[in-house]
CSV table of C-alpha atoms and ligand atoms in Angstrom, one decimal:
chain,number,residue,atom,x,y,z
A,1,MET,CA,-6.2,23.1,-1.8
A,2,SER,CA,-5.8,26.3,-3.7
A,3,VAL,CA,-5.9,26.5,-7.5
A,4,ILE,CA,-4.3,29.7,-8.7
A,5,ARG,CA,-4.8,30.9,-12.2
A,6,LYS,CA,-3.1,34.3,-12.3
A,7,THR,CA,0.6,35.0,-11.6
A,8,ILE,CA,-0.2,38.2,-9.8
A,9,ASP,CA,-2.4,36.3,-7.3
A,10,LEU,CA,0.3,33.6,-7.0
A,11,LYS,CA,2.9,36.2,-6.1
A,12,LYS,CA,0.6,37.7,-3.4
A,13,ILE,CA,0.1,34.3,-1.8
A,14,LEU,CA,3.8,33.4,-1.9
A,15,ARG,CA,4.7,36.8,-0.4
A,16,LEU,CA,2.2,36.3,2.5
A,17,ASN,CA,3.4,32.7,3.1
A,18,LYS,CA,7.0,33.8,3.2
A,19,ILE,CA,6.4,34.9,6.8
A,20,LYS,CA,5.9,31.3,7.8
A,21,ARG,CA,9.4,30.4,6.5
A,22,ASN,CA,8.0,27.3,5.0
A,23,LYS,CA,10.3,24.9,3.1
A,24,ILE,CA,8.8,25.2,-0.4
A,25,GLY,CA,8.7,22.4,-2.9
A,26,LEU,CA,7.9,22.9,-6.6
A,27,VAL,CA,6.9,20.2,-9.0
A,28,PRO,CA,6.7,21.6,-12.5
A,29,THR,CA,4.6,19.6,-15.0
A,30,MET,CA,2.7,20.0,-18.3
A,31,GLY,CA,-0.3,18.2,-16.9
A,32,THR,CA,-2.4,15.2,-17.9
A,33,LEU,CA,-1.0,13.8,-14.6
A,34,HIS,CA,-0.2,10.2,-14.1
A,35,GLU,CA,1.4,8.1,-11.3
A,36,GLY,CA,4.8,9.3,-12.5
A,37,HIS,CA,3.9,12.9,-11.7
A,38,LEU,CA,2.2,11.9,-8.5
A,39,SER,CA,5.3,10.1,-7.3
A,40,LEU,CA,7.2,13.5,-7.5
A,41,VAL,CA,4.3,15.1,-5.6
A,42,ASN,CA,4.5,12.5,-2.8
A,43,GLU,CA,8.3,13.0,-2.6
A,44,ALA,CA,7.7,16.8,-2.3
A,45,LEU,CA,5.1,16.2,0.5
A,46,GLU,CA,7.6,14.2,2.4
A,47,ASN,CA,10.4,16.8,2.1
A,48,CYS,CA,8.6,20.1,2.2
A,49,ASP,CA,6.1,22.2,4.3
A,50,GLU,CA,4.5,23.8,1.3
A,51,VAL,CA,4.0,22.0,-2.0
A,52,TRP,CA,3.2,23.6,-5.3
A,53,VAL,CA,2.5,21.8,-8.6
A,54,SER,CA,2.5,23.9,-11.7
A,55,ILE,CA,0.6,22.8,-14.8
A,56,PHE,CA,1.6,24.6,-18.0
A,57,VAL,CA,2.1,23.4,-21.5
A,58,ASN,CA,5.0,25.5,-22.4
A,59,PRO,CA,4.7,26.4,-26.2
A,60,ILE,CA,8.3,27.4,-26.6
A,61,GLN,CA,9.7,24.0,-25.8
A,62,PHE,CA,7.9,22.4,-28.7
A,63,ASN,CA,9.9,22.5,-31.9
A,64,ASP,CA,7.0,20.9,-33.8
A,65,PRO,CA,3.8,23.0,-33.7
A,66,LYS,CA,1.7,19.9,-34.5
A,67,ASP,CA,3.1,18.2,-31.4
A,68,PHE,CA,2.1,21.3,-29.3
A,69,LYS,CA,-1.4,21.3,-30.7
A,70,LEU,CA,-1.9,17.6,-30.0
A,71,TYR,CA,-0.4,17.7,-26.5
A,72,PRO,CA,-3.1,16.3,-24.2
A,73,SER,CA,-4.7,18.6,-21.6
A,74,ASP,CA,-7.3,17.8,-18.9
A,75,PRO,CA,-7.0,20.3,-16.1
A,76,ASN,CA,-10.2,19.2,-14.3
A,77,SER,CA,-9.1,15.6,-14.1
A,78,ASP,CA,-5.6,16.9,-12.9
A,79,ILE,CA,-7.2,18.9,-10.1
A,80,LYS,CA,-9.1,15.7,-9.0
A,81,LYS,CA,-6.0,13.6,-9.1
A,82,ILE,CA,-4.0,16.1,-7.0
A,83,HIS,CA,-6.9,16.4,-4.6
A,84,SER,CA,-6.9,12.7,-4.1
A,85,VAL,CA,-3.3,12.7,-3.1
A,86,SER,CA,-3.6,15.5,-0.5
A,87,LYS,CA,-5.8,18.5,0.1
A,88,ASP,CA,-2.6,20.4,1.2
A,89,ILE,CA,-1.2,20.7,-2.3
A,90,ASN,CA,-1.4,24.0,-4.1
A,91,LEU,CA,-1.8,24.2,-7.8
A,92,PHE,CA,-0.7,26.9,-10.3
A,93,ILE,CA,-2.5,26.5,-13.6
A,94,PRO,CA,-1.9,29.7,-15.6
A,95,LYS,CA,-5.1,30.9,-17.2
A,96,SER,CA,-3.2,31.7,-20.4
A,97,VAL,CA,0.2,31.8,-21.9
A,98,ARG,CA,0.4,35.5,-21.1
A,99,GLU,CA,0.5,34.7,-17.4
A,100,ILE,CA,4.0,33.3,-18.0
A,101,TYR,CA,5.0,35.3,-21.0
A,102,PRO,CA,3.4,38.8,-20.8
A,103,ALA,CA,5.1,39.7,-24.0
A,104,ASN,CA,6.0,37.3,-26.8
A,105,PRO,CA,6.8,33.8,-25.7
A,106,ILE,CA,10.5,33.7,-26.8
A,107,SER,CA,13.3,31.4,-25.6
A,108,GLU,CA,16.3,32.8,-23.8
A,109,LYS,CA,19.6,31.4,-25.1
A,110,PHE,CA,21.6,29.4,-22.5
A,111,ASP,CA,25.0,27.8,-22.7
A,112,PHE,CA,24.6,24.1,-21.7
A,113,GLY,CA,27.7,22.9,-23.6
A,114,ILE,CA,27.1,19.5,-25.1
A,115,LEU,CA,24.1,18.8,-22.8
A,116,ASP,CA,21.6,20.3,-25.2
A,117,LYS,CA,23.3,19.3,-28.4
A,118,VAL,CA,22.8,15.6,-28.3
A,119,MET,CA,19.9,13.1,-28.3
A,120,GLU,CA,16.8,15.2,-27.4
A,121,GLY,CA,18.7,18.4,-28.0
A,122,GLU,CA,19.7,17.2,-31.5
A,123,GLN,CA,16.3,15.8,-32.4
A,124,ARG,CA,14.3,18.7,-31.0
A,125,PRO,CA,16.3,21.9,-31.8
A,126,GLY,CA,15.6,24.7,-29.3
A,127,HIS,CA,13.7,22.3,-26.9
A,128,PHE,CA,16.0,22.7,-23.9
A,129,ASN,CA,16.3,26.5,-24.3
A,130,GLY,CA,12.5,26.5,-24.1
A,131,VAL,CA,12.5,24.3,-21.0
A,132,ALA,CA,15.1,26.3,-19.3
A,133,THR,CA,13.3,29.6,-20.1
A,134,VAL,CA,10.1,28.5,-18.5
A,135,LEU,CA,11.9,26.9,-15.5
A,136,LYS,CA,13.9,30.1,-14.9
A,137,LYS,CA,10.6,32.0,-14.8
A,138,LEU,CA,9.0,29.5,-12.4
A,139,PHE,CA,12.0,29.4,-10.1
A,140,GLU,CA,12.1,33.2,-10.0
A,141,ILE,CA,8.4,33.3,-9.0
A,142,PHE,CA,8.3,30.5,-6.5
A,143,GLU,CA,11.8,30.8,-5.0
A,144,PRO,CA,11.5,27.1,-4.0
A,145,ASN,CA,13.9,25.3,-1.6
A,146,HIS,CA,13.5,22.0,-3.5
A,147,VAL,CA,12.4,21.2,-7.1
A,148,PHE,CA,11.3,17.7,-8.1
A,149,PHE,CA,12.0,16.2,-11.5
A,150,GLY,CA,11.8,12.7,-13.0
A,151,GLU,CA,14.7,10.4,-14.0
A,152,LYS,CA,12.6,9.5,-17.0
A,153,ASP,CA,13.7,12.7,-18.6
A,154,TYR,CA,17.3,12.2,-17.5
A,155,GLN,CA,18.8,14.6,-20.0
A,156,GLN,CA,16.4,17.3,-18.8
A,157,THR,CA,17.6,16.8,-15.2
A,158,LEU,CA,21.1,17.6,-16.3
A,159,ILE,CA,19.9,20.8,-17.9
A,160,VAL,CA,18.0,21.7,-14.7
A,161,SER,CA,21.1,20.9,-12.6
A,162,LYS,CA,23.2,23.3,-14.8
A,163,LEU,CA,20.5,26.0,-14.7
A,164,ILE,CA,20.5,25.7,-10.9
A,165,ASP,CA,24.3,25.7,-10.6
A,166,ASN,CA,24.5,28.9,-12.7
A,167,LEU,CA,21.5,30.9,-11.5
A,168,PHE,CA,19.8,29.4,-8.4
A,169,PRO,CA,22.5,28.0,-6.1
A,170,LYS,CA,20.0,27.9,-3.1
A,171,ILE,CA,17.6,25.5,-4.8
A,172,SER,CA,18.2,21.7,-4.3
A,173,LEU,CA,17.2,19.4,-7.2
A,174,MET,CA,15.6,16.1,-6.3
A,175,VAL,CA,15.5,13.4,-9.1
A,176,CYS,CA,12.8,10.8,-8.6
A,177,PRO,CA,12.8,7.3,-10.1
A,178,THR,CA,10.9,6.4,-13.3
A,179,ILE,CA,7.4,4.9,-12.7
A,180,ARG,CA,6.5,2.2,-15.3
A,181,ASN,CA,3.3,0.3,-16.3
A,182,GLU,CA,3.0,-3.4,-15.9
A,183,ASN,CA,4.8,-3.9,-19.2
A,184,GLY,CA,7.8,-1.8,-18.2
A,185,LEU,CA,6.7,1.2,-20.4
A,186,ALA,CA,7.6,4.4,-18.7
A,187,LEU,CA,4.5,6.4,-17.9
A,188,SER,CA,4.1,9.5,-20.0
A,189,SER,CA,1.3,11.9,-20.9
A,190,ARG,CA,2.0,11.0,-24.5
A,191,ASN,CA,1.0,7.4,-23.8
A,192,ASN,CA,-2.6,8.7,-23.9
A,193,HIS,CA,-2.3,8.9,-27.7
A,194,LEU,CA,-1.3,5.2,-27.9
A,195,PRO,CA,-4.0,2.6,-28.1
A,196,LYS,CA,-3.8,0.0,-25.3
A,197,LYS,CA,-2.4,-2.6,-27.7
A,198,TYR,CA,0.6,-0.4,-28.5
A,199,GLN,CA,1.2,0.4,-24.9
A,200,LYS,CA,1.8,-3.4,-24.4
A,201,ILE,CA,4.0,-3.7,-27.5
A,202,CYS,CA,6.1,-0.7,-26.3
A,203,GLY,CA,7.2,-2.8,-23.3
A,204,VAL,CA,10.0,-3.7,-25.7
A,205,ILE,CA,11.6,-0.3,-25.1
A,206,PHE,CA,12.4,-1.1,-21.5
A,207,GLU,CA,13.3,-4.7,-22.5
A,208,SER,CA,15.9,-3.2,-24.8
A,209,LEU,CA,17.4,-1.1,-22.1
A,210,LEU,CA,17.6,-4.2,-19.8
A,211,LEU,CA,19.3,-6.0,-22.7
A,212,ALA,CA,21.8,-3.2,-23.0
A,213,LYS,CA,22.5,-3.4,-19.2
A,214,GLU,CA,23.1,-7.1,-19.5
A,215,ASN,CA,25.4,-6.8,-22.6
A,216,CYS,CA,27.2,-3.5,-22.2
A,217,GLY,CA,30.9,-4.4,-22.3
A,218,LYS,CA,30.2,-8.0,-23.5
A,219,MET,CA,29.0,-7.0,-27.0
A,220,SER,CA,30.6,-4.4,-29.2
A,221,TYR,CA,28.8,-1.1,-29.2
A,222,LEU,CA,28.0,-1.5,-32.8
A,223,ASP,CA,26.5,-5.0,-32.3
A,224,LEU,CA,24.5,-3.8,-29.3
A,225,ASN,CA,23.1,-1.0,-31.4
A,226,LYS,CA,22.2,-3.4,-34.3
A,227,THR,CA,20.6,-5.9,-31.8
A,228,ILE,CA,18.5,-3.2,-30.2
A,229,LYS,CA,17.4,-1.8,-33.6
A,230,THR,CA,16.3,-5.2,-34.8
A,231,LYS,CA,14.5,-6.0,-31.5
A,232,ILE,CA,12.5,-2.7,-31.6
A,233,GLU,CA,11.7,-2.7,-35.3
A,234,LYS,CA,10.5,-6.3,-35.2
A,235,SER,CA,7.2,-4.6,-34.7
A,236,ASN,CA,6.2,-2.7,-37.9
A,237,SER,CA,4.7,0.1,-35.9
A,238,LEU,CA,7.9,1.0,-34.0
A,239,LYS,CA,10.8,3.0,-35.3
A,240,LEU,CA,14.1,3.5,-33.4
A,241,GLU,CA,15.0,7.2,-33.5
A,242,TYR,CA,18.2,6.8,-31.4
A,243,PHE,CA,19.9,4.4,-29.0
A,244,GLU,CA,23.0,5.8,-27.3
A,245,VAL,CA,25.2,5.0,-24.3
A,246,ARG,CA,26.7,8.0,-22.6
A,247,ASN,CA,28.5,9.1,-19.5
A,248,GLU,CA,25.6,10.0,-17.2
A,249,LYS,CA,27.4,13.0,-15.7
A,250,ASN,CA,28.4,15.0,-18.9
A,251,LEU,CA,26.8,13.0,-21.7
A,252,GLU,CA,30.1,12.3,-23.4
A,253,PRO,CA,29.8,9.3,-25.6
A,254,PHE,CA,30.6,5.7,-24.5
A,255,THR,CA,34.1,4.6,-25.5
A,256,GLN,CA,35.0,1.7,-23.3
A,257,ILE,CA,34.0,0.3,-20.0
A,258,ASN,CA,35.7,2.3,-17.2
A,259,LYS,CA,35.0,1.4,-13.6
A,260,ASN,CA,35.1,5.1,-12.6
A,261,ILE,CA,32.4,6.2,-15.1
A,262,ARG,CA,28.7,5.6,-14.8
A,263,TYR,CA,27.2,4.9,-18.2
A,264,ARG,CA,23.6,5.3,-19.0
A,265,ALA,CA,21.6,4.0,-22.1
A,266,PHE,CA,19.2,6.4,-23.7
A,267,ILE,CA,16.5,5.4,-26.2
A,268,CYS,CA,13.9,7.2,-28.3
A,269,VAL,CA,11.3,5.2,-30.2
A,270,ARG,CA,8.5,6.4,-32.4
A,271,ALA,CA,5.3,4.3,-31.9
A,272,LYS,CA,2.6,5.2,-34.4
A,273,GLY,CA,4.3,8.6,-34.7
A,274,ILE,CA,4.4,9.2,-30.9
A,275,ARG,CA,7.9,9.9,-29.5
A,276,LEU,CA,8.7,7.8,-26.4
A,277,ILE,CA,11.9,8.3,-24.5
A,278,ASP,CA,13.5,6.2,-21.7
A,279,ASN,CA,16.9,5.6,-20.1
A,280,LEU,CA,18.6,3.2,-17.7
A,281,LEU,CA,21.8,3.3,-15.7
A,282,LEU,CA,24.1,0.5,-17.0
A,283,THR,CA,27.1,0.5,-14.9
B,301,LIG,P1,5.9,16.5,-18.0
B,301,LIG,O1,4.6,16.8,-17.5
B,301,LIG,O2,6.0,15.4,-19.0
B,301,LIG,O3,6.7,17.7,-18.3
B,301,LIG,O4,6.7,15.9,-16.7
B,301,LIG,C1,6.8,16.6,-15.5
B,301,LIG,C2,7.7,15.9,-14.6
B,301,LIG,O5,7.3,14.6,-14.3
B,301,LIG,C3,9.1,15.8,-15.2
B,301,LIG,O6,10.1,16.1,-14.2
B,301,LIG,C4,9.2,14.4,-15.7
B,301,LIG,O7,10.5,13.9,-15.7
B,301,LIG,C5,8.4,13.7,-14.6
B,301,LIG,N1,7.9,12.4,-15.1
B,301,LIG,C6,7.2,12.2,-16.2
B,301,LIG,N2,7.0,10.9,-16.4
B,301,LIG,C7,7.5,10.2,-15.3
B,301,LIG,C8,7.5,8.9,-14.9
B,301,LIG,N3,7.0,7.9,-15.6
B,301,LIG,N4,8.2,8.6,-13.7
B,301,LIG,C9,8.7,9.6,-13.0
B,301,LIG,N5,8.6,10.9,-13.3
B,301,LIG,C10,8.1,11.2,-14.5
């Protein structure tokens, strides 16, 4: 397993490996790895000859500087976790922000239409331009055949898909299912900030999505929203930021059940100030 810290070294290795004509898989992450990340890595191992995991906490995708400062980081433990999956995985952990942004870290402006204007895009202005900026750089460096992303961040997968369609038509995007803990809570690096007790209480987030799946089309959208808000906020420590049902292809809002449209429910809850997001296909 190689752990590369400098972009210049990474480029040299990639150039040398090119001769092998390997099928390259890239799993971009922000580290503090958990089973959710590792499921992406396993999928990459199954589908590619050469697997790279990048670990970089990208400053320009954080609209809240406090959130960036508090974002957990534990590279040594990440290296051990990756090592335990396979010794054949390569890691890119930039030594500093300059390895990715030699000049000032500034977001490019992309046109994602409605995709970056709603839900996470609305709550976190500039977030998806920051995500797309770093991914564009990583895709240019690695020139991967396949990239692996989690369904947990479904809105992000639509942004990645658009970025690929527009700029990297040779890359194929693989979206892997959400991995959850025993209470249904989607695994997330942010869960590390939550005491165990709250991780259990937060099982109600997935329960709410299941309730939405059960009742979508039976209850009015307004009633469904009210029911979910009440269910979440029964616990004093949880606050519903948004619950929305949207067309999973283009994120147009739900109007009425239509057999030809796949609708997905999206939820964001603040637990003790920590933002937790999740989603589920309804129809
Ligand atoms: P992050 O480190 O949070 O930027 O996540 C890196 C990748 O892992 C993204 O593609 C996420 O969607 C994915 N991911 C995060 N949590 C999970 C999870 N619980 N299940 C599956 N994939 C996940």
